[in-house]
PDB file of C-alpha atoms in Angstrom:
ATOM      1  CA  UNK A   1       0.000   0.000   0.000  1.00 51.00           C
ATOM      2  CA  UNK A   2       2.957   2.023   1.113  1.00 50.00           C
ATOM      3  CA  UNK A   3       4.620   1.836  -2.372  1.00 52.00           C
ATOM      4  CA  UNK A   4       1.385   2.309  -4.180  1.00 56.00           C
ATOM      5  CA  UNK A   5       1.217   6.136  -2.683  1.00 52.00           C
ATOM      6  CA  UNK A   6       4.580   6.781  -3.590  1.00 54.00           C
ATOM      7  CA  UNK A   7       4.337   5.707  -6.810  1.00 57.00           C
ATOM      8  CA  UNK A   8       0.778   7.866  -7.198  1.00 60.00           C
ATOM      9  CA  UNK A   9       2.078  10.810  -5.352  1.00 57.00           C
ATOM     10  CA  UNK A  10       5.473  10.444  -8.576  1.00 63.00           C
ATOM     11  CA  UNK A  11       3.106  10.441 -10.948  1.00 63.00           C
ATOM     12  CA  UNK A  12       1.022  13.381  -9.695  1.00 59.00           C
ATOM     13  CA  UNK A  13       4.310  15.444  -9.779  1.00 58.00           C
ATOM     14  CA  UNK A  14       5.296  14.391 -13.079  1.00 61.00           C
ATOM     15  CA  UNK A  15       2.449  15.270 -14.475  1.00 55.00           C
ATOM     16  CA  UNK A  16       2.304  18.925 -12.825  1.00 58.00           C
ATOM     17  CA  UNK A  17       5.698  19.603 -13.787  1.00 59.00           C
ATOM     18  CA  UNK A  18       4.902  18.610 -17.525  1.00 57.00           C
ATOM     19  CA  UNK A  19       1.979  21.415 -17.025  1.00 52.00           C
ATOM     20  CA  UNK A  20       3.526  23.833 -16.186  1.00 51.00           C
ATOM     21  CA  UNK A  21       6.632  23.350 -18.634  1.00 53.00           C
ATOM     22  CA  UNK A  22       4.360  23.038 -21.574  1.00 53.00           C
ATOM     23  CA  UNK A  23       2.506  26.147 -20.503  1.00 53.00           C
ATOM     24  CA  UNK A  24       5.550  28.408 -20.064  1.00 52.00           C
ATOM     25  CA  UNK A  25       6.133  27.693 -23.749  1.00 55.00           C
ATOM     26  CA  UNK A  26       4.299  29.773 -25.266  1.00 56.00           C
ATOM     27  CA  UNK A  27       3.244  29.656 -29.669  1.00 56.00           C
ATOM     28  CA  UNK A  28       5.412  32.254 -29.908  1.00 55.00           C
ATOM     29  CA  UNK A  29       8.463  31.786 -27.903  1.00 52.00           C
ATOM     30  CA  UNK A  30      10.558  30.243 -30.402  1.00 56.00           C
ATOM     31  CA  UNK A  31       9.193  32.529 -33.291  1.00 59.00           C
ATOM     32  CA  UNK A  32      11.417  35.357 -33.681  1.00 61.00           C
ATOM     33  CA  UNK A  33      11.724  37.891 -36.325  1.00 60.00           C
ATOM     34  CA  UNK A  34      15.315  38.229 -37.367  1.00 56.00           C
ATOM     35  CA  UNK A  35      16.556  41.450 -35.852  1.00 54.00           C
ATOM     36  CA  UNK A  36      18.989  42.274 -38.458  1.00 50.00           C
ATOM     37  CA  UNK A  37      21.795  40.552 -41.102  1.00 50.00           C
ATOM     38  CA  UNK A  38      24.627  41.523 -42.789  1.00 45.00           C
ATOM     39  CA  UNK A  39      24.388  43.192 -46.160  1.00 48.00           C
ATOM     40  CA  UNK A  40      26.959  44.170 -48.735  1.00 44.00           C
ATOM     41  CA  UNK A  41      27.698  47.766 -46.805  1.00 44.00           C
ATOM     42  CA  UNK A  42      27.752  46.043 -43.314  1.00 44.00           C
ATOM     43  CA  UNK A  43      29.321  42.898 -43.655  1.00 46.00           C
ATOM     44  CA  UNK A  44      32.435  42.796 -40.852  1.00 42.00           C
ATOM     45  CA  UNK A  45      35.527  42.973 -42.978  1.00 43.00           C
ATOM     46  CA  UNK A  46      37.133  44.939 -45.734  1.00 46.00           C
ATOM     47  CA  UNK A  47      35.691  44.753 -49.212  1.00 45.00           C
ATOM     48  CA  UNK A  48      32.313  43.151 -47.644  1.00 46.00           C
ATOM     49  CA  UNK A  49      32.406  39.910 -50.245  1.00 48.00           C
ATOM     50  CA  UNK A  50      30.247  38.186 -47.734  1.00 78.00           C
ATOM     51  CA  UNK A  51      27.595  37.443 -50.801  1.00 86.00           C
ATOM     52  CA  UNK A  52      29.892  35.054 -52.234  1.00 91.00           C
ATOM     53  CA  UNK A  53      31.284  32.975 -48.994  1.00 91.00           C
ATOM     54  CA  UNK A  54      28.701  30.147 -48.935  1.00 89.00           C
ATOM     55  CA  UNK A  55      31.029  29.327 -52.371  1.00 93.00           C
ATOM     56  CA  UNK A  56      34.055  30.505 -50.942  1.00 94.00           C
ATOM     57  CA  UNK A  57      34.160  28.819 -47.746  1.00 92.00           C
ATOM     58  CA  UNK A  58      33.384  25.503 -49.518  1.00 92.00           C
ATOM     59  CA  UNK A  59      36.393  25.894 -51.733  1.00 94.00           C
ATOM     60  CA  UNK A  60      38.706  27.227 -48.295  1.00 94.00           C
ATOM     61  CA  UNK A  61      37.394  23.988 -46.414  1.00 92.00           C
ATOM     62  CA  UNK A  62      39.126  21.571 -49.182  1.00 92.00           C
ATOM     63  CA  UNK A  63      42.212  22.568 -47.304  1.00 90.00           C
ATOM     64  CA  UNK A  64      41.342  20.757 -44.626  1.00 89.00           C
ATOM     65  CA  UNK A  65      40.340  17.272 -46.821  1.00 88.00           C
ATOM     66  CA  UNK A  66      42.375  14.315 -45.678  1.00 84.00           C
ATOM     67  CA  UNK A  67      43.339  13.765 -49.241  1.00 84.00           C
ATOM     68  CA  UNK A  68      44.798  17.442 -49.620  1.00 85.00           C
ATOM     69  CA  UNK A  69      46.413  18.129 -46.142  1.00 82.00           C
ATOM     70  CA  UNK A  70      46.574  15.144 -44.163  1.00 77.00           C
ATOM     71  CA  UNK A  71      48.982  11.969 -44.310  1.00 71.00           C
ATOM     72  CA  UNK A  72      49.034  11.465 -47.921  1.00 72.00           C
ATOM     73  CA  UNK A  73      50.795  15.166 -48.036  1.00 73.00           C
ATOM     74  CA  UNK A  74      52.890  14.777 -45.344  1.00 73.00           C
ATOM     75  CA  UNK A  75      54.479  11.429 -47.292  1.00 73.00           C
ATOM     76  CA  UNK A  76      54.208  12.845 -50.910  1.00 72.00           C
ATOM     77  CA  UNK A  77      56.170  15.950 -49.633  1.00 74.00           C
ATOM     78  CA  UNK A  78      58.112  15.961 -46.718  1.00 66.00           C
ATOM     79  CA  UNK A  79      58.890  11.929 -46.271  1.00 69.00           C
ATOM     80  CA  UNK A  80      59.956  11.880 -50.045  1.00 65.00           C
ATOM     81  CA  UNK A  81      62.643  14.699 -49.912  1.00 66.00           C
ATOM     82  CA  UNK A  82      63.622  13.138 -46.594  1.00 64.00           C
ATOM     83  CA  UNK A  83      62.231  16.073 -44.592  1.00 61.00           C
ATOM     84  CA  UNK A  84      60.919  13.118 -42.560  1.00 66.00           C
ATOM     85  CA  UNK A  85      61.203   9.748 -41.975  1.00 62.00           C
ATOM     86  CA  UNK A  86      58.757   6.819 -42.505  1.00 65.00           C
ATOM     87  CA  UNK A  87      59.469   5.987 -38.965  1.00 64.00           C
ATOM     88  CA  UNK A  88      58.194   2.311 -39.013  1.00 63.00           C
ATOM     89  CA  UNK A  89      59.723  -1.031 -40.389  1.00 64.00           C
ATOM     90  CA  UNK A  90      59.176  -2.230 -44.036  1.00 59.00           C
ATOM     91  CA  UNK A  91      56.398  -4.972 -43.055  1.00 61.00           C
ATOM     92  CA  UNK A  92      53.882  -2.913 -41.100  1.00 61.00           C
ATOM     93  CA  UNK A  93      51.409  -3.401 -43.855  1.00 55.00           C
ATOM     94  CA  UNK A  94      51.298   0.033 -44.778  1.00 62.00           C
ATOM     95  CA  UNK A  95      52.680  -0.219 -48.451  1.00 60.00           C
ATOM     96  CA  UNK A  96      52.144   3.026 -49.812  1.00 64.00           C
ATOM     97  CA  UNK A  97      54.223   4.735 -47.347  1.00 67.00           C
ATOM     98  CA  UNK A  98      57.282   2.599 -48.432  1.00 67.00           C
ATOM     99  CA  UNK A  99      56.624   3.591 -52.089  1.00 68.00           C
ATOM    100  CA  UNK A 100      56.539   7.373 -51.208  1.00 69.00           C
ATOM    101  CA  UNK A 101      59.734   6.634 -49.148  1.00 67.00           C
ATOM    102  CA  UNK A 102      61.586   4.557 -52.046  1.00 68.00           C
ATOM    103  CA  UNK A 103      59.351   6.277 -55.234  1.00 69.00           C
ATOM    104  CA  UNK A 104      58.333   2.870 -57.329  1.00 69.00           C
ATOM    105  CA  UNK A 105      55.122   4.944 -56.761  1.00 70.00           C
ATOM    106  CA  UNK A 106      52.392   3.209 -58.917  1.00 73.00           C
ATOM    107  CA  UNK A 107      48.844   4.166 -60.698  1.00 76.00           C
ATOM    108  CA  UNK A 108      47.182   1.694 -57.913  1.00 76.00           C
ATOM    109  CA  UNK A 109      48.113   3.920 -55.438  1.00 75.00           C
ATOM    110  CA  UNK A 110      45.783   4.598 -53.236  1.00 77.00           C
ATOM    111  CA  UNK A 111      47.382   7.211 -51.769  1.00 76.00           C
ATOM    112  CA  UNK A 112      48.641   8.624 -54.657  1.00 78.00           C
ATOM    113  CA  UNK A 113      45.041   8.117 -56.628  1.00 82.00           C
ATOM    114  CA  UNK A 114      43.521   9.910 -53.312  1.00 86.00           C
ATOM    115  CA  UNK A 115      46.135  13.168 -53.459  1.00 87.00           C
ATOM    116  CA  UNK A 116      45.051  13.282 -57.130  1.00 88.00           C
ATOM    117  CA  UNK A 117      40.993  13.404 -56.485  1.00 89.00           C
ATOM    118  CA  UNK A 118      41.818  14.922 -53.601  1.00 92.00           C
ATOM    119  CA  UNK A 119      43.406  18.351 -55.284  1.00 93.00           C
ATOM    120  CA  UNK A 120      41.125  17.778 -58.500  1.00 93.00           C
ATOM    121  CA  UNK A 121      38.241  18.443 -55.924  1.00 93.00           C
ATOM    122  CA  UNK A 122      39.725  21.516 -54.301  1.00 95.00           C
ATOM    123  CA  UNK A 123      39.962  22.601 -57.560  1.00 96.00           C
ATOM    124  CA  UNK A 124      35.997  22.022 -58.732  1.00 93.00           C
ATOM    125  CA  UNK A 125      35.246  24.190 -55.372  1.00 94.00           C
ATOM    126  CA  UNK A 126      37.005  26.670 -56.697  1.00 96.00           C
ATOM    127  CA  UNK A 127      35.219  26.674 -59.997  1.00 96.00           C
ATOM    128  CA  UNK A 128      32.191  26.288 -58.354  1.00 94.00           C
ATOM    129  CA  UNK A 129      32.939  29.629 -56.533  1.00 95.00           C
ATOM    130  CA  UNK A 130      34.259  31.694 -59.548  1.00 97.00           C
ATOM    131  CA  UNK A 131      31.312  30.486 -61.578  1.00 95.00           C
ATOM    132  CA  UNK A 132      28.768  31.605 -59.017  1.00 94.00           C
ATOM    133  CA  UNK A 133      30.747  34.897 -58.956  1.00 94.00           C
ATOM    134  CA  UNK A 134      30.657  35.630 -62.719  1.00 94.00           C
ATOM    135  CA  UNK A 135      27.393  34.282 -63.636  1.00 93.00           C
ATOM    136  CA  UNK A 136      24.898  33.913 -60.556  1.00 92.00           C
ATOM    137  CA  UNK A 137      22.810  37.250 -61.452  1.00 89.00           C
ATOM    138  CA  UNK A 138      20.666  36.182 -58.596  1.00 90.00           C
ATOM    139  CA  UNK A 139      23.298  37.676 -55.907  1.00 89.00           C
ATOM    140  CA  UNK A 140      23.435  41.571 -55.477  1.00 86.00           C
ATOM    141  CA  UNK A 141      27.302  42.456 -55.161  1.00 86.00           C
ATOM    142  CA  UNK A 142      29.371  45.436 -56.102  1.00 87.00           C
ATOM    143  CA  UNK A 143      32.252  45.384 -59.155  1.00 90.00           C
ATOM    144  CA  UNK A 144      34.762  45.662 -55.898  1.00 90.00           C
ATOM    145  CA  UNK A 145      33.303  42.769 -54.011  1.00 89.00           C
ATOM    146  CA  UNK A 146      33.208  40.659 -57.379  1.00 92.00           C
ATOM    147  CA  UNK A 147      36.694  41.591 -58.079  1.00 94.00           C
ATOM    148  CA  UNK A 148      37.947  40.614 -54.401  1.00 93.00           C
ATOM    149  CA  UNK A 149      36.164  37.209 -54.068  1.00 93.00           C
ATOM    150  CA  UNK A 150      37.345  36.479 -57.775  1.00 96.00           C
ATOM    151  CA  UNK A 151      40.756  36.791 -56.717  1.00 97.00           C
ATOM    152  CA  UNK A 152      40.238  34.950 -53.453  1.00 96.00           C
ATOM    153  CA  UNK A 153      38.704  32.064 -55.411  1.00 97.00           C
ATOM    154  CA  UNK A 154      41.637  32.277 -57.953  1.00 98.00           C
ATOM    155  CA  UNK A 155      44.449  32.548 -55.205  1.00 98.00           C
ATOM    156  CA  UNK A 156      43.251  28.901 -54.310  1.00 98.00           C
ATOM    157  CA  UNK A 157      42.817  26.956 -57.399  1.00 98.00           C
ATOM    158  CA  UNK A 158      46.573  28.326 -58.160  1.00 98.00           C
ATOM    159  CA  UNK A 159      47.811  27.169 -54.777  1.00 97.00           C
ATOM    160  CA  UNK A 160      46.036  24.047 -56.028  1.00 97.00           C
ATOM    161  CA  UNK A 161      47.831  23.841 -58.899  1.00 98.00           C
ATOM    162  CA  UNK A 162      51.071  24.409 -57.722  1.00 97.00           C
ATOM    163  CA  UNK A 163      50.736  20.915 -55.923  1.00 95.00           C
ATOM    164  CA  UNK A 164      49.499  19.597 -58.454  1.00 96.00           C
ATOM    165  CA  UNK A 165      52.207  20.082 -60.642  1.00 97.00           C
ATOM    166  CA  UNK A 166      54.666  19.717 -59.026  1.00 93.00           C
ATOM    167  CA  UNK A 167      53.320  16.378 -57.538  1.00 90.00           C
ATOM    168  CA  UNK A 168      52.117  15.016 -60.875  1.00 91.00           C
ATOM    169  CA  UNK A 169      53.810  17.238 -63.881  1.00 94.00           C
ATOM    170  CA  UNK A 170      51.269  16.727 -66.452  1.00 95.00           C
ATOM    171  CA  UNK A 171      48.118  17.581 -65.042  1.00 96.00           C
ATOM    172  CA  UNK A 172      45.060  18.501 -66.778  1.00 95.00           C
ATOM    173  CA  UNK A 173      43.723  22.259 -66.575  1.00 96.00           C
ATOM    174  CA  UNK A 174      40.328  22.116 -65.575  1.00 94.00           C
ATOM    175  CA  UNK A 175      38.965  25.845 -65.486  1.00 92.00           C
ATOM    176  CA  UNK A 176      35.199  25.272 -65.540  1.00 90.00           C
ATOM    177  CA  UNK A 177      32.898  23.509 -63.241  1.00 88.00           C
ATOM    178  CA  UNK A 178      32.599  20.083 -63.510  1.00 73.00           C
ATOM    179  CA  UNK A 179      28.954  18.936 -64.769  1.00 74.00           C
ATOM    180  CA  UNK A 180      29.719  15.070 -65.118  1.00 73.00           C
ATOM    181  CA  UNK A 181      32.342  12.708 -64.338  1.00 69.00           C
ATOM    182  CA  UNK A 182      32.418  12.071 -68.285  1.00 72.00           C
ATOM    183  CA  UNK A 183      32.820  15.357 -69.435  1.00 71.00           C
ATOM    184  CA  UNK A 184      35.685  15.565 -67.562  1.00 72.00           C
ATOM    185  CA  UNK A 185      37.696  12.001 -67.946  1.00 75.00           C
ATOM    186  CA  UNK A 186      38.841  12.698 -71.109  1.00 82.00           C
ATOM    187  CA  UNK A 187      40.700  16.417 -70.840  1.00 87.00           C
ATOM    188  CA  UNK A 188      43.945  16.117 -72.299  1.00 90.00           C
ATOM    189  CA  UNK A 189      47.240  16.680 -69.585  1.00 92.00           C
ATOM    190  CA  UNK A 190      49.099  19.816 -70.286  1.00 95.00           C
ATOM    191  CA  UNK A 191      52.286  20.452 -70.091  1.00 97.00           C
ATOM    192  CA  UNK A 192      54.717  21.866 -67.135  1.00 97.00           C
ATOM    193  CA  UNK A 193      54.927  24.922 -68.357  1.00 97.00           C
ATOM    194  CA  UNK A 194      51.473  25.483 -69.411  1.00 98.00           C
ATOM    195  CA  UNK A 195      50.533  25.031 -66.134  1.00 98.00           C
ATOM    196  CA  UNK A 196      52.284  27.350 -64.607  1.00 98.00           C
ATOM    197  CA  UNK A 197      51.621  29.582 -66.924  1.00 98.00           C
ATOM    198  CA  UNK A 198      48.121  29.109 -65.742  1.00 98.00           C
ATOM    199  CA  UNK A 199      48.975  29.578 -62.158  1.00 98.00           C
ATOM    200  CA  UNK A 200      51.076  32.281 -62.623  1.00 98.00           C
ATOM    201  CA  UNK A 201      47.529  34.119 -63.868  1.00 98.00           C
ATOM    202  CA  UNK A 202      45.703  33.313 -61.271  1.00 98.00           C
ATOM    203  CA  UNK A 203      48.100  34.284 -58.077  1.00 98.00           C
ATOM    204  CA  UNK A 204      48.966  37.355 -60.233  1.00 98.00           C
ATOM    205  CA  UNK A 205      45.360  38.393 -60.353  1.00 98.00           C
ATOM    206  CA  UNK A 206      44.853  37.560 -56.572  1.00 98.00           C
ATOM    207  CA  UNK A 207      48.135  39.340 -55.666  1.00 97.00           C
ATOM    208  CA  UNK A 208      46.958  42.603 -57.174  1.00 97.00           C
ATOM    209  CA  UNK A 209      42.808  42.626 -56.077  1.00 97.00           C
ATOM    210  CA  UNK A 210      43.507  40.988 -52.751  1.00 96.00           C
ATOM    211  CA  UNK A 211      43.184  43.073 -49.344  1.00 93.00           C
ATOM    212  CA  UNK A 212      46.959  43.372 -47.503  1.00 92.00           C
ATOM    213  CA  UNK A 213      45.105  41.918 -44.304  1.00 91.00           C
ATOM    214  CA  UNK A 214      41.951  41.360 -43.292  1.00 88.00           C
ATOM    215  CA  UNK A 215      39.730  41.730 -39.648  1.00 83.00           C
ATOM    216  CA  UNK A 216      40.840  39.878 -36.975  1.00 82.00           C
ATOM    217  CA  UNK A 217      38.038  37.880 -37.230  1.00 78.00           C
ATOM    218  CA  UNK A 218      38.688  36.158 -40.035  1.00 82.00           C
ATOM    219  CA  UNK A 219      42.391  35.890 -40.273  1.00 84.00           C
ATOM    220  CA  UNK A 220      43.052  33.225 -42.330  1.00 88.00           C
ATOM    221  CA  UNK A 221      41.634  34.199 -45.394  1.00 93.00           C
ATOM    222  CA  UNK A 222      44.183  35.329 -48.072  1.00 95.00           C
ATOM    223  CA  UNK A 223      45.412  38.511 -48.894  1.00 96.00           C
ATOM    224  CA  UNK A 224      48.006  40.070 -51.264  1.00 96.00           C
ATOM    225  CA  UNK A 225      50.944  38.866 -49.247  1.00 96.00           C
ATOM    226  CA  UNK A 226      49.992  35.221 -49.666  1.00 96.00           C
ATOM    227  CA  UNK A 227      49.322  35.541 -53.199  1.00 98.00           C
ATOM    228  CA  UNK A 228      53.057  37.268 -53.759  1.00 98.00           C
ATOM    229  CA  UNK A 229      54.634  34.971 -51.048  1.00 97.00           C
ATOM    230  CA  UNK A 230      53.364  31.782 -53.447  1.00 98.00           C
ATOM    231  CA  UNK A 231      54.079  33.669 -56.532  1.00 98.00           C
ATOM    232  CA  UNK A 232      57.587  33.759 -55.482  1.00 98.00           C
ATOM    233  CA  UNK A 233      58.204  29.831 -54.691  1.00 98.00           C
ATOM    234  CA  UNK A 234      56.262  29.711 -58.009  1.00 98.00           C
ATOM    235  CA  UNK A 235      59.005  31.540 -59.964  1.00 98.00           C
ATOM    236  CA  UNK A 236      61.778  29.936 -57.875  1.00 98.00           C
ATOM    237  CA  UNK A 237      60.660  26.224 -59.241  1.00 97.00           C
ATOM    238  CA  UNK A 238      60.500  27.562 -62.466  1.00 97.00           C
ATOM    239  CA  UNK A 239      64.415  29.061 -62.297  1.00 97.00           C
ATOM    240  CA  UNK A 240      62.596  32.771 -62.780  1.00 98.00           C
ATOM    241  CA  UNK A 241      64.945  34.100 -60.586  1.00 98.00           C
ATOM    242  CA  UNK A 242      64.227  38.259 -61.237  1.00 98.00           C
ATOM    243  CA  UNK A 243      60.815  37.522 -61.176  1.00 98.00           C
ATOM    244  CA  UNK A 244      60.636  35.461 -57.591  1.00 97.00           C
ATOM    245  CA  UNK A 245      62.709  38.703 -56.225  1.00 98.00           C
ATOM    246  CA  UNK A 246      60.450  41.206 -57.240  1.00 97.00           C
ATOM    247  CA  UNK A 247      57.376  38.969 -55.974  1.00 97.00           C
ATOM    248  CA  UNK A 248      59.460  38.095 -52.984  1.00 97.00           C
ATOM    249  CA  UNK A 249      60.317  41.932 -52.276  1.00 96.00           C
ATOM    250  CA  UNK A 250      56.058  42.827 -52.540  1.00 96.00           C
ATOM    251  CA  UNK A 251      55.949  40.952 -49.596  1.00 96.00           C
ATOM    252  CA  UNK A 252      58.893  42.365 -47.582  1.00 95.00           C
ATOM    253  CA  UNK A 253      57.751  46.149 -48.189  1.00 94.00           C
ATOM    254  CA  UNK A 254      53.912  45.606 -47.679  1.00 92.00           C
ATOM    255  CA  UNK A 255      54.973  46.314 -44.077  1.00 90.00           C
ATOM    256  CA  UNK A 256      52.388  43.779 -43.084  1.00 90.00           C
ATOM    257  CA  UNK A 257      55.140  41.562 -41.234  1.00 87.00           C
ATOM    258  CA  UNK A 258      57.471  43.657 -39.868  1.00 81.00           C
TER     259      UNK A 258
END
């Protein structure tokens, strides 16, 4: 009998609590009428090319892929030059890192296939983003704000590139966004130094439309520094040694980095 009360008198709580709590809320508790958003004039940061960073931030977030910066770079890069070291025995089962280490680097590479899609779908953001930029007529923006997200979007498909290339040689130059996987299997590779050529155009055009920094905020994003500082290693692999000097010298008198 004892344990039937208690067990009533529970019940008889529970269900006043879940009165009152459904009471309190209220049909219009939760519906709120935005108080404000950021527009073209008051978007935080110089230039104000918020418009465009749905397709912007998709492209930045590539950088962080597994197959673009992760252990795949780390062996393709620093483990091949001997930077680093493998660090484990020849039968661990990982194979791929031994071919990185030694270079009889194959086409079944998984590692090697996966730093290939890997860059090849930084690069599709990237087109994604300068196509919504140039032909979206849907999106209200400014000539400035077009120019400066243009040349954000361009300063990473040439950084993307520039891996490529130097990781693969002949690559294909994919400039447009990618509608089907057929449309795109068949592009021819291109040489070396068209290529560069091709990067040189893009960090060029993001060196001179970038910002020299940008709010605290979003620091992180690139600027006119970054685009010279990669233009520079850019003409260094290519032996351009006037022009890496000049590039290298924006850099040193922007007075950003004193």
């Amino acid at each position: 009998m004892k344990r039937t009360k208690i067990n009533r008198l529970t019940t008889l709580l529970f269900v006043l609590a879940a009165v009152v709590f459904f009471a309190g809320c209220k049909r219009g508790f939760l519906d709120r009428e935005p108080q404000g958003s950021y527009t073209q004039d008051t978007y935080p940061y110089p230039g104000g090319s918020g418009p465009y960073d749905t397709y912007l931030f998709g492209a930045y977030s590539e950088l962080r892929q597994f197959n673009v910066h992760s252990q795949f770079f780390i062996f393709a890069t620093s483990v091949r030059s001997d930077d680093a070291d493998r660090g484990s025995t020849a039968t661990d089962g990982v194979p791929n890192s031994s071919d990185f280490d030694d270079f009889p680097v194959s086409p079944t590479s998984t590692w090697n296939n996966g730093l290939w899609t890997g860059y090849y779908s930084f690069v599709n953001k990237c087109n994604i983003a300068l196509d919504q930029i140039k032909n979206n007529n849907a999106i209200t923006a400014s000539p400035q704000v077009k120019t400066q997200s243009e040349a954000e979007a361009r300063f990473l498909r040439g950084y993307a590139y520039f891996m490529l290339v130097r990781l693969f040689g002949r690559v294909p130059i994919i400039d447009s966004v990618a509608t089907n996987a057929a449309s795109q299997s068949n592009v021819p590779q291109s040489q070396p130094a068209a290529v560069y050529s091709f990067i040189e155009s893009d960090l060029q055009f993001a060196a001179a439309n970038l910002p020299p920094n940008w709010d605290p905020k979003f620091v992180g994003r690139a600027t006119s520094g970054a685009a010279n500082g990669i233009l520079a290693k850019v003409y260094l692999t290519q032996n351009k040694w006037a022009a890496a000097m000049a590039a290298a010298q924006s850099v040193m008198n922007s007075g950003q980095y004193d």
